Short mmCIF file of N, CA and C in Angstrom, two decimals:
data_model
loop_
_atom_site.label_atom_id
_atom_site.label_comp_id
_atom_site.label_asym_id
_atom_site.label_seq_id
_atom_site.Cartn_x
_atom_site.Cartn_y
_atom_site.Cartn_z
N UNK N 1 0.76 -1.18 0.00
CA UNK N 1 0.00 0.00 0.00
C UNK N 1 0.82 1.26 0.00
N UNK N 2 1.99 1.11 0.25
CA UNK N 2 2.85 2.27 0.29
C UNK N 2 2.90 2.99 -1.05
N UNK N 3 2.76 2.30 -2.04
CA UNK N 3 2.84 2.94 -3.35
C UNK N 3 1.57 3.70 -3.66
N UNK N 4 0.49 3.27 -3.17
CA UNK N 4 -0.76 3.93 -3.48
C UNK N 4 -0.93 5.13 -2.56
N UNK N 5 -0.52 5.10 -1.37
CA UNK N 5 -0.64 6.23 -0.45
C UNK N 5 0.76 6.69 -0.06
N UNK N 6 1.31 7.70 -0.69
CA UNK N 6 2.66 8.17 -0.37
C UNK N 6 2.68 8.95 0.92
N UNK N 7 3.84 9.11 1.44
CA UNK N 7 4.01 9.87 2.67
C UNK N 7 4.06 11.34 2.30
N UNK N 8 3.82 12.13 3.40
CA UNK N 8 3.76 13.57 3.16
C UNK N 8 5.09 14.14 2.79
N UNK N 9 6.11 13.69 3.22
CA UNK N 9 7.45 14.18 2.89
C UNK N 9 7.73 14.00 1.42
N UNK N 10 7.34 12.84 0.90
CA UNK N 10 7.55 12.56 -0.51
C UNK N 10 6.73 13.50 -1.37
N UNK N 11 5.49 13.76 -0.96
CA UNK N 11 4.62 14.65 -1.73
C UNK N 11 5.20 16.05 -1.72
N UNK N 12 5.70 16.52 -0.60
CA UNK N 12 6.24 17.88 -0.52
C UNK N 12 7.50 17.99 -1.38
N UNK N 13 8.43 17.04 -1.21
CA UNK N 13 9.66 17.10 -2.01
C UNK N 13 9.36 16.96 -3.51
N UNK N 14 8.42 16.20 -3.89
CA UNK N 14 8.05 16.05 -5.30
C UNK N 14 7.45 17.35 -5.80
N UNK N 15 6.61 17.99 -4.95
CA UNK N 15 6.01 19.27 -5.35
C UNK N 15 7.07 20.33 -5.48
N UNK N 16 8.02 20.39 -4.53
CA UNK N 16 9.09 21.39 -4.59
C UNK N 16 9.95 21.15 -5.84
N UNK N 17 10.26 19.92 -6.13
CA UNK N 17 11.06 19.59 -7.31
C UNK N 17 10.31 19.99 -8.58
N UNK N 18 9.02 19.72 -8.57
CA UNK N 18 8.21 20.09 -9.74
C UNK N 18 8.18 21.60 -9.93
N UNK N 19 8.01 22.36 -8.81
CA UNK N 19 7.99 23.82 -8.90
C UNK N 19 9.34 24.36 -9.36
N UNK N 20 10.44 23.80 -8.86
CA UNK N 20 11.78 24.24 -9.29
C UNK N 20 11.95 23.95 -10.79
N UNK N 21 11.52 22.77 -11.17
CA UNK N 21 11.62 22.41 -12.59
C UNK N 21 10.77 23.35 -13.43
N UNK N 22 9.59 23.70 -12.94
CA UNK N 22 8.71 24.61 -13.65
C UNK N 22 9.34 25.98 -13.76
N UNK N 23 9.98 26.47 -12.70
CA UNK N 23 10.63 27.79 -12.73
C UNK N 23 11.81 27.75 -13.68
N UNK N 24 12.61 26.69 -13.63
CA UNK N 24 13.76 26.57 -14.53
C UNK N 24 13.30 26.50 -15.99
N UNK N 25 12.26 25.74 -16.24
CA UNK N 25 11.75 25.64 -17.61
C UNK N 25 11.23 26.99 -18.09
N UNK N 26 10.54 27.72 -17.16
CA UNK N 26 10.01 29.03 -17.54
C UNK N 26 11.16 29.98 -17.81
N UNK N 27 12.21 29.93 -17.03
CA UNK N 27 13.32 30.86 -17.17
C UNK N 27 14.15 30.53 -18.42
N UNK N 28 14.43 29.26 -18.66
CA UNK N 28 15.37 28.93 -19.73
C UNK N 28 14.72 28.32 -20.98
N UNK N 29 13.69 27.58 -20.89
CA UNK N 29 13.15 26.87 -22.04
C UNK N 29 11.87 27.50 -22.60
N UNK N 30 11.07 28.13 -21.74
CA UNK N 30 9.77 28.63 -22.19
C UNK N 30 9.94 29.69 -23.28
N UNK N 31 10.83 30.68 -23.10
CA UNK N 31 11.02 31.74 -24.09
C UNK N 31 11.53 31.18 -25.42
N UNK N 32 12.55 30.32 -25.45
CA UNK N 32 12.99 29.78 -26.74
C UNK N 32 11.90 28.94 -27.42
N UNK N 33 11.16 28.17 -26.62
CA UNK N 33 10.09 27.35 -27.20
C UNK N 33 9.01 28.26 -27.76
N UNK N 34 8.61 29.29 -27.02
CA UNK N 34 7.57 30.22 -27.49
C UNK N 34 8.06 31.01 -28.70
N UNK N 35 9.34 31.43 -28.68
CA UNK N 35 9.86 32.16 -29.84
C UNK N 35 9.92 31.24 -31.05
N UNK N 36 10.29 29.97 -30.87
CA UNK N 36 10.31 29.02 -31.98
C UNK N 36 8.90 28.81 -32.52
N UNK N 37 7.94 28.69 -31.60
CA UNK N 37 6.54 28.51 -32.03
C UNK N 37 6.05 29.75 -32.77
N UNK N 38 6.38 30.94 -32.23
CA UNK N 38 5.97 32.20 -32.88
C UNK N 38 6.64 32.32 -34.25
N UNK N 39 7.92 31.98 -34.28
CA UNK N 39 8.64 32.04 -35.56
C UNK N 39 8.04 31.06 -36.56
N UNK N 40 7.70 29.89 -36.10
CA UNK N 40 7.08 28.88 -36.97
C UNK N 40 5.73 29.37 -37.46
N UNK N 41 4.94 29.99 -36.56
CA UNK N 41 3.64 30.54 -36.96
C UNK N 41 3.82 31.62 -38.02
N UNK N 42 4.80 32.51 -37.81
CA UNK N 42 5.00 33.59 -38.78
C UNK N 42 5.49 33.04 -40.12
N UNK N 43 6.37 32.02 -40.08
CA UNK N 43 6.83 31.44 -41.35
C UNK N 43 5.68 30.73 -42.07
N UNK N 44 4.81 30.06 -41.31
CA UNK N 44 3.64 29.42 -41.93
C UNK N 44 2.71 30.48 -42.51
N UNK N 45 2.54 31.59 -41.76
CA UNK N 45 1.68 32.67 -42.24
C UNK N 45 2.26 33.29 -43.50
N UNK N 46 3.59 33.51 -43.50
CA UNK N 46 4.24 34.06 -44.70
C UNK N 46 4.10 33.10 -45.88
N UNK N 47 4.28 31.81 -45.60
CA UNK N 47 4.14 30.82 -46.67
C UNK N 47 2.72 30.82 -47.22
N UNK N 48 1.74 30.94 -46.32
CA UNK N 48 0.34 31.01 -46.78
C UNK N 48 0.09 32.26 -47.61
N UNK N 49 0.66 33.39 -47.16
CA UNK N 49 0.50 34.64 -47.92
C UNK N 49 1.17 34.52 -49.30
N UNK N 50 2.37 33.90 -49.30
CA UNK N 50 3.05 33.71 -50.58
C UNK N 50 2.26 32.76 -51.48
N UNK N 51 1.69 31.73 -50.89
CA UNK N 51 0.87 30.80 -51.67
C UNK N 51 -0.35 31.51 -52.23
N UNK N 52 -0.96 32.35 -51.42
CA UNK N 52 -2.13 33.11 -51.89
C UNK N 52 -1.72 34.07 -53.01
N UNK N 53 -0.57 34.74 -52.83
CA UNK N 53 -0.08 35.66 -53.86
C UNK N 53 0.24 34.90 -55.14
N UNK N 54 0.84 33.72 -54.99
CA UNK N 54 1.14 32.90 -56.16
C UNK N 54 -0.14 32.45 -56.86
N UNK N 55 -1.14 32.11 -56.06
CA UNK N 55 -2.44 31.71 -56.62
C UNK N 55 -3.06 32.86 -57.40
N UNK N 56 -3.01 34.08 -56.79
CA UNK N 56 -3.56 35.25 -57.48
C UNK N 56 -2.76 35.54 -58.76
N UNK N 57 -1.44 35.39 -58.67
CA UNK N 57 -0.60 35.62 -59.85
C UNK N 57 -0.92 34.60 -60.94
N UNK N 58 -1.13 33.36 -60.55
CA UNK N 58 -1.50 32.33 -61.52
C UNK N 58 -2.85 32.64 -62.16
N UNK N 59 -3.79 33.12 -61.36
CA UNK N 59 -5.10 33.49 -61.90
C UNK N 59 -4.95 34.65 -62.88
N UNK N 60 -4.12 35.63 -62.50
CA UNK N 60 -3.89 36.78 -63.38
C UNK N 60 -3.22 36.34 -64.68
N UNK N 61 -2.20 35.49 -64.56
CA UNK N 61 -1.51 35.00 -65.75
C UNK N 61 -2.43 34.16 -66.62
N UNK N 62 -3.28 33.38 -65.98
CA UNK N 62 -4.24 32.58 -66.75
C UNK N 62 -5.20 33.47 -67.52
N UNK N 63 -5.69 34.51 -66.85
CA UNK N 63 -6.61 35.42 -67.55
C UNK N 63 -5.87 36.17 -68.66
N UNK N 64 -4.61 36.55 -68.40
CA UNK N 64 -3.84 37.21 -69.46
C UNK N 64 -3.60 36.27 -70.63
N UNK N 65 -3.29 35.01 -70.32
CA UNK N 65 -3.09 34.02 -71.39
C UNK N 65 -4.36 33.84 -72.20
N UNK N 66 -5.49 33.76 -71.51
CA UNK N 66 -6.77 33.62 -72.23
C UNK N 66 -7.03 34.83 -73.11
N UNK N 67 -6.73 36.03 -72.58
CA UNK N 67 -6.92 37.25 -73.37
C UNK N 67 -5.99 37.24 -74.58
N UNK N 68 -4.74 36.81 -74.37
CA UNK N 68 -3.80 36.74 -75.49
C UNK N 68 -4.24 35.71 -76.52
N UNK N 69 -4.77 34.59 -76.05
CA UNK N 69 -5.25 33.56 -76.97
C UNK N 69 -6.43 34.10 -77.78
N UNK N 70 -7.34 34.80 -77.09
CA UNK N 70 -8.49 35.38 -77.80
C UNK N 70 -8.02 36.39 -78.83
N UNK N 71 -7.06 37.22 -78.43
CA UNK N 71 -6.53 38.23 -79.35
C UNK N 71 -5.84 37.56 -80.54
N UNK N 72 -5.05 36.51 -80.27
CA UNK N 72 -4.37 35.80 -81.35
C UNK N 72 -5.38 35.16 -82.30
N UNK N 73 -6.44 34.61 -81.74
CA UNK N 73 -7.47 34.01 -82.59
C UNK N 73 -8.15 35.08 -83.44
N UNK N 74 -8.44 36.22 -82.83
CA UNK N 74 -9.06 37.31 -83.58
C UNK N 74 -8.13 37.78 -84.70
N UNK N 75 -6.83 37.92 -84.39
CA UNK N 75 -5.87 38.32 -85.41
C UNK N 75 -5.78 37.27 -86.51
N UNK N 76 -5.78 35.99 -86.13
CA UNK N 76 -5.74 34.92 -87.12
C UNK N 76 -6.96 34.98 -88.02
N UNK N 77 -8.15 35.17 -87.41
CA UNK N 77 -9.37 35.26 -88.20
C UNK N 77 -9.33 36.46 -89.14
N UNK N 78 -8.79 37.58 -88.64
CA UNK N 78 -8.68 38.78 -89.48
C UNK N 78 -7.72 38.54 -90.64
N UNK N 79 -6.59 37.90 -90.35
CA UNK N 79 -5.61 37.61 -91.39
C UNK N 79 -6.21 36.67 -92.44
N UNK N 80 -6.92 35.65 -91.97
CA UNK N 80 -7.56 34.72 -92.91
C UNK N 80 -8.61 35.43 -93.75
N UNK N 81 -9.37 36.31 -93.10
CA UNK N 81 -10.39 37.07 -93.82
C UNK N 81 -9.75 37.97 -94.87
N UNK N 82 -8.67 38.67 -94.47
CA UNK N 82 -7.97 39.54 -95.42
C UNK N 82 -7.38 38.73 -96.57
N UNK N 83 -6.81 37.57 -96.25
CA UNK N 83 -6.23 36.73 -97.29
C UNK N 83 -7.31 36.25 -98.26
N UNK N 84 -8.47 35.92 -97.71
CA UNK N 84 -9.58 35.47 -98.57
C UNK N 84 -10.03 36.60 -99.48
N UNK N 85 -10.12 37.81 -98.93
CA UNK N 85 -10.52 38.96 -99.75
C UNK N 85 -9.49 39.22 -100.84
N UNK N 86 -8.21 39.14 -100.49
CA UNK N 86 -7.15 39.36 -101.47
C UNK N 86 -7.21 38.29 -102.56
N UNK N 87 -7.44 37.04 -102.13
CA UNK N 87 -7.55 35.95 -103.11
C UNK N 87 -8.71 36.19 -104.06
N UNK N 88 -9.87 36.56 -103.50
CA UNK N 88 -11.04 36.81 -104.34
C UNK N 88 -10.80 37.99 -105.28
N UNK N 89 -10.12 39.03 -104.77
CA UNK N 89 -9.81 40.19 -105.62
C UNK N 89 -8.86 39.79 -106.74
N UNK N 90 -7.86 38.97 -106.40
CA UNK N 90 -6.91 38.53 -107.42
C UNK N 90 -7.61 37.68 -108.48
N UNK N 91 -8.51 36.80 -108.05
CA UNK N 91 -9.24 35.97 -109.00
C UNK N 91 -10.12 36.85 -109.88
N UNK N 92 -10.80 37.83 -109.26
CA UNK N 92 -11.65 38.73 -110.02
C UNK N 92 -10.83 39.54 -111.02
N UNK N 93 -9.68 40.05 -110.57
CA UNK N 93 -8.82 40.82 -111.47
C UNK N 93 -8.32 39.95 -112.62
N UNK N 94 -7.92 38.71 -112.30
CA UNK N 94 -7.42 37.81 -113.34
C UNK N 94 -8.53 37.48 -114.35
N UNK N 95 -9.75 37.27 -113.86
CA UNK N 95 -10.86 36.98 -114.76
C UNK N 95 -11.13 38.18 -115.67
N UNK N 96 -11.13 39.37 -115.07
CA UNK N 96 -11.41 40.56 -115.87
C UNK N 96 -10.30 40.79 -116.89
N UNK N 97 -9.05 40.59 -116.47
CA UNK N 97 -7.93 40.75 -117.38
C UNK N 97 -8.02 39.73 -118.52
N UNK N 98 -8.37 38.49 -118.18
CA UNK N 98 -8.52 37.45 -119.20
C UNK N 98 -9.67 37.80 -120.14
N UNK N 99 -10.76 38.33 -119.60
CA UNK N 99 -11.90 38.71 -120.43
C UNK N 99 -11.50 39.84 -121.39
N UNK N 100 -10.82 40.86 -120.83
CA UNK N 100 -10.38 41.97 -121.68
C UNK N 100 -9.39 41.51 -122.74
N UNK N 101 -8.46 40.64 -122.33
CA UNK N 101 -7.47 40.14 -123.27
C UNK N 101 -8.15 39.30 -124.35
N UNK N 102 -9.14 38.48 -123.95
CA UNK N 102 -9.89 37.69 -124.93
C UNK N 102 -10.65 38.58 -125.90
N UNK N 103 -11.28 39.63 -125.37
CA UNK N 103 -12.02 40.56 -126.24
C UNK N 103 -11.06 41.26 -127.20
N UNK N 104 -9.88 41.63 -126.69
CA UNK N 104 -8.89 42.29 -127.54
C UNK N 104 -8.42 41.34 -128.64
N UNK N 105 -8.17 40.08 -128.26
CA UNK N 105 -7.72 39.11 -129.25
C UNK N 105 -8.81 38.83 -130.29
N UNK N 106 -10.07 38.79 -129.85
CA UNK N 106 -11.19 38.59 -130.79
C UNK N 106 -11.27 39.76 -131.75
N UNK N 107 -11.11 40.98 -131.22
CA UNK N 107 -11.15 42.16 -132.07
C UNK N 107 -10.00 42.17 -133.07
N UNK N 108 -8.80 41.78 -132.59
CA UNK N 108 -7.65 41.69 -133.51
C UNK N 108 -7.91 40.63 -134.58
N UNK N 109 -8.53 39.51 -134.18
CA UNK N 109 -8.85 38.47 -135.15
C UNK N 109 -9.86 38.98 -136.17
N UNK N 110 -10.86 39.74 -135.71
CA UNK N 110 -11.85 40.31 -136.65
C UNK N 110 -11.17 41.26 -137.64
N UNK N 111 -10.30 42.11 -137.10
CA UNK N 111 -9.59 43.05 -137.98
C UNK N 111 -8.76 42.28 -138.99
N UNK N 112 -8.06 41.25 -138.50
CA UNK N 112 -7.21 40.45 -139.41
C UNK N 112 -8.06 39.75 -140.46
N UNK N 113 -9.23 39.22 -140.00
CA UNK N 113 -10.14 38.55 -140.96
C UNK N 113 -10.63 39.54 -142.00
N UNK N 114 -11.02 40.75 -141.56
CA UNK N 114 -11.49 41.76 -142.51
C UNK N 114 -10.38 42.16 -143.47
N UNK N 115 -9.15 42.29 -142.95
CA UNK N 115 -8.02 42.63 -143.82
C UNK N 115 -7.78 41.53 -144.86
N UNK N 116 -7.79 40.27 -144.37
CA UNK N 116 -7.59 39.14 -145.27
C UNK N 116 -8.73 39.07 -146.30
N UNK N 117 -9.95 39.38 -145.83
CA UNK N 117 -11.10 39.38 -146.73
C UNK N 117 -10.94 40.45 -147.81
N UNK N 118 -10.49 41.64 -147.38
CA UNK N 118 -10.29 42.73 -148.35
C UNK N 118 -9.21 42.36 -149.35
N UNK N 119 -8.13 41.75 -148.87
CA UNK N 119 -7.05 41.33 -149.77
C UNK N 119 -7.57 40.28 -150.74
N UNK N 120 -8.35 39.31 -150.20
CA UNK N 120 -8.89 38.26 -151.06
C UNK N 120 -9.86 38.84 -152.09
N UNK N 121 -10.70 39.80 -151.67
CA UNK N 121 -11.64 40.43 -152.61
C UNK N 121 -10.90 41.20 -153.70
N UNK N 122 -9.84 41.91 -153.29
CA UNK N 122 -9.04 42.64 -154.28
C UNK N 122 -8.40 41.67 -155.25
N UNK N 123 -7.91 40.55 -154.74
CA UNK N 123 -7.29 39.54 -155.59
C UNK N 123 -8.31 38.96 -156.55
N UNK N 124 -9.53 38.67 -156.02
CA UNK N 124 -10.60 38.12 -156.87
C UNK N 124 -10.98 39.13 -157.94
N UNK N 125 -11.08 40.41 -157.56
CA UNK N 125 -11.42 41.46 -158.53
C UNK N 125 -10.35 41.55 -159.62
N UNK N 126 -9.09 41.48 -159.19
CA UNK N 126 -8.00 41.53 -160.18
C UNK N 126 -8.08 40.34 -161.14
N UNK N 127 -8.33 39.14 -160.56
CA UNK N 127 -8.43 37.96 -161.40
C UNK N 127 -9.63 38.05 -162.34
N UNK N 128 -10.78 38.58 -161.81
CA UNK N 128 -11.97 38.75 -162.66
C UNK N 128 -11.68 39.75 -163.77
N UNK N 129 -10.96 40.82 -163.42
CA UNK N 129 -10.63 41.82 -164.43
C UNK N 129 -9.73 41.23 -165.51
N UNK N 130 -8.72 40.47 -165.04
CA UNK N 130 -7.81 39.84 -166.02
C UNK N 130 -8.57 38.87 -166.90
N UNK N 131 -9.44 38.05 -166.26
CA UNK N 131 -10.23 37.09 -167.04
C UNK N 131 -11.18 37.81 -168.01
N UNK N 132 -11.78 38.91 -167.54
CA UNK N 132 -12.70 39.67 -168.40
C UNK N 132 -11.97 40.23 -169.60
N UNK N 133 -10.77 40.74 -169.33
CA UNK N 133 -9.98 41.31 -170.44
C UNK N 133 -9.60 40.20 -171.41
N UNK N 134 -9.20 39.06 -170.87
CA UNK N 134 -8.82 37.95 -171.75
C UNK N 134 -10.02 37.48 -172.57
N UNK N 135 -11.19 37.40 -171.92
CA UNK N 135 -12.40 36.97 -172.65
C UNK N 135 -12.77 38.01 -173.70
N UNK N 136 -12.70 39.29 -173.30
CA UNK N 136 -13.05 40.35 -174.26
C UNK N 136 -12.07 40.35 -175.42
N UNK N 137 -10.82 40.10 -175.10
CA UNK N 137 -9.80 40.08 -176.16
C UNK N 137 -10.07 38.96 -177.15
N UNK N 138 -10.43 37.80 -176.61
CA UNK N 138 -10.71 36.66 -177.49
C UNK N 138 -11.97 36.90 -178.32
N UNK N 139 -12.97 37.51 -177.65
CA UNK N 139 -14.20 37.80 -178.37
C UNK N 139 -13.93 38.80 -179.48
N UNK N 140 -13.18 39.83 -179.15
CA UNK N 140 -12.87 40.86 -180.15
C UNK N 140 -11.99 40.30 -181.27
N UNK N 141 -11.08 39.45 -180.90
CA UNK N 141 -10.24 38.84 -181.92
C UNK N 141 -11.11 38.02 -182.89
N UNK N 142 -12.08 37.31 -182.27
CA UNK N 142 -12.97 36.51 -183.13
C UNK N 142 -13.82 37.39 -184.02
N UNK N 143 -14.27 38.53 -183.50
CA UNK N 143 -15.14 39.40 -184.29
C UNK N 143 -14.32 40.23 -185.28
N UNK N 144 -13.11 40.55 -184.97
CA UNK N 144 -12.33 41.42 -185.83
C UNK N 144 -11.53 40.66 -186.88
N UNK N 145 -11.63 39.39 -186.95
CA UNK N 145 -10.92 38.61 -187.97
C UNK N 145 -11.56 38.84 -189.35
N UNK N 146 -12.79 39.06 -189.33
CA UNK N 146 -13.49 39.28 -190.60
C UNK N 146 -13.55 40.77 -190.87
N UNK N 147 -13.19 41.21 -192.09
CA UNK N 147 -13.16 42.62 -192.45
C UNK N 147 -14.54 43.23 -192.45
N UNK N 148 -15.54 42.53 -192.89
CA UNK N 148 -16.91 43.04 -192.93
C UNK N 148 -17.41 43.30 -191.51
N UNK N 149 -17.08 42.42 -190.60
CA UNK N 149 -17.52 42.59 -189.22
C UNK N 149 -16.84 43.80 -188.62
N UNK N 150 -15.56 44.05 -188.97
CA UNK N 150 -14.83 45.21 -188.45
C UNK N 150 -15.48 46.49 -188.95
N UNK N 151 -15.84 46.54 -190.22
CA UNK N 151 -16.45 47.74 -190.78
C UNK N 151 -17.82 47.98 -190.15
N UNK N 152 -18.58 46.93 -189.90
CA UNK N 152 -19.89 47.07 -189.29
C UNK N 152 -19.74 47.57 -187.85
N UNK N 153 -18.74 47.08 -187.13
CA UNK N 153 -18.52 47.51 -185.75
C UNK N 153 -18.10 48.96 -185.70
N UNK N 154 -17.24 49.38 -186.58
CA UNK N 154 -16.79 50.78 -186.61
C UNK N 154 -17.98 51.67 -186.96
N UNK N 155 -18.81 51.27 -187.88
CA UNK N 155 -19.98 52.07 -188.26
C UNK N 155 -20.94 52.18 -187.08
N UNK N 156 -21.14 51.10 -186.37
CA UNK N 156 -22.05 51.13 -185.22
C UNK N 156 -21.50 52.05 -184.13
N UNK N 157 -20.19 51.98 -183.88
CA UNK N 157 -19.59 52.83 -182.85
C UNK N 157 -19.67 54.29 -183.26
N UNK N 158 -19.55 54.58 -184.50
CA UNK N 158 -19.64 55.97 -184.96
C UNK N 158 -21.06 56.49 -184.78
N UNK N 159 -22.06 55.65 -184.95
CA UNK N 159 -23.43 56.07 -184.76
C UNK N 159 -23.71 56.38 -183.28
N UNK N 160 -23.11 55.60 -182.44
CA UNK N 160 -23.35 55.77 -181.02
C UNK N 160 -22.66 57.02 -180.48
N UNK N 161 -21.57 57.40 -181.08
CA UNK N 161 -20.83 58.56 -180.59
C UNK N 161 -21.47 59.81 -181.19
N UNK N 162 -21.85 60.73 -180.35
CA UNK N 162 -22.43 61.97 -180.80
C UNK N 162 -21.51 63.10 -180.38
N UNK N 163 -21.27 63.98 -181.33
CA UNK N 163 -20.39 65.09 -181.02
C UNK N 163 -21.17 66.29 -180.60
#
C-alpha cells in the first residue's frame, strides 16, 4: 500500500522539485520554445501569404493568357479574312484581265479577218478583171478577124458617138 498512499514528505519534495523544474523551464526553455513557435507561426503565415499571392498571380496570368489567346485568334481570323478577300480580288482581277485580253484578241482576229477578206476580194477582182480582159480580147479577136464585121462595128460605134 505504500505505493498507493505516499508519505507527506515525498509529496512535498516532489512538489518542490516540480515547482523548481517549472521555474527553470520558464526561465530557460519557455522563451525559446515560445519564440520558436511564434517564428514557426509567422513562417507558416508568410508561406500562406506567398501561396495566396502565387495563386492570385496564376489566376492573373491565366486570364492574361486567355486574353492573349483570344486576341491571337481574332488576329488569325482577321488575317484569314484579309487573305480570302485578297484571293477573291486577285481571281476577279485575273478573270477581268482574261476577259479583256480575250475581247482584244477577238477584235484583232476580226480586224485580221477583214483585212484578209479585203485582200482576197481585191485579188478576186484583179483575177476577174484579167479574165474579163482575156475573154473580151478573145471575143474581139474573133469578131475582128473578118473585115466586114470590123467595118460594121466601126460604123455602129460611130453612130453611137455623138459630137
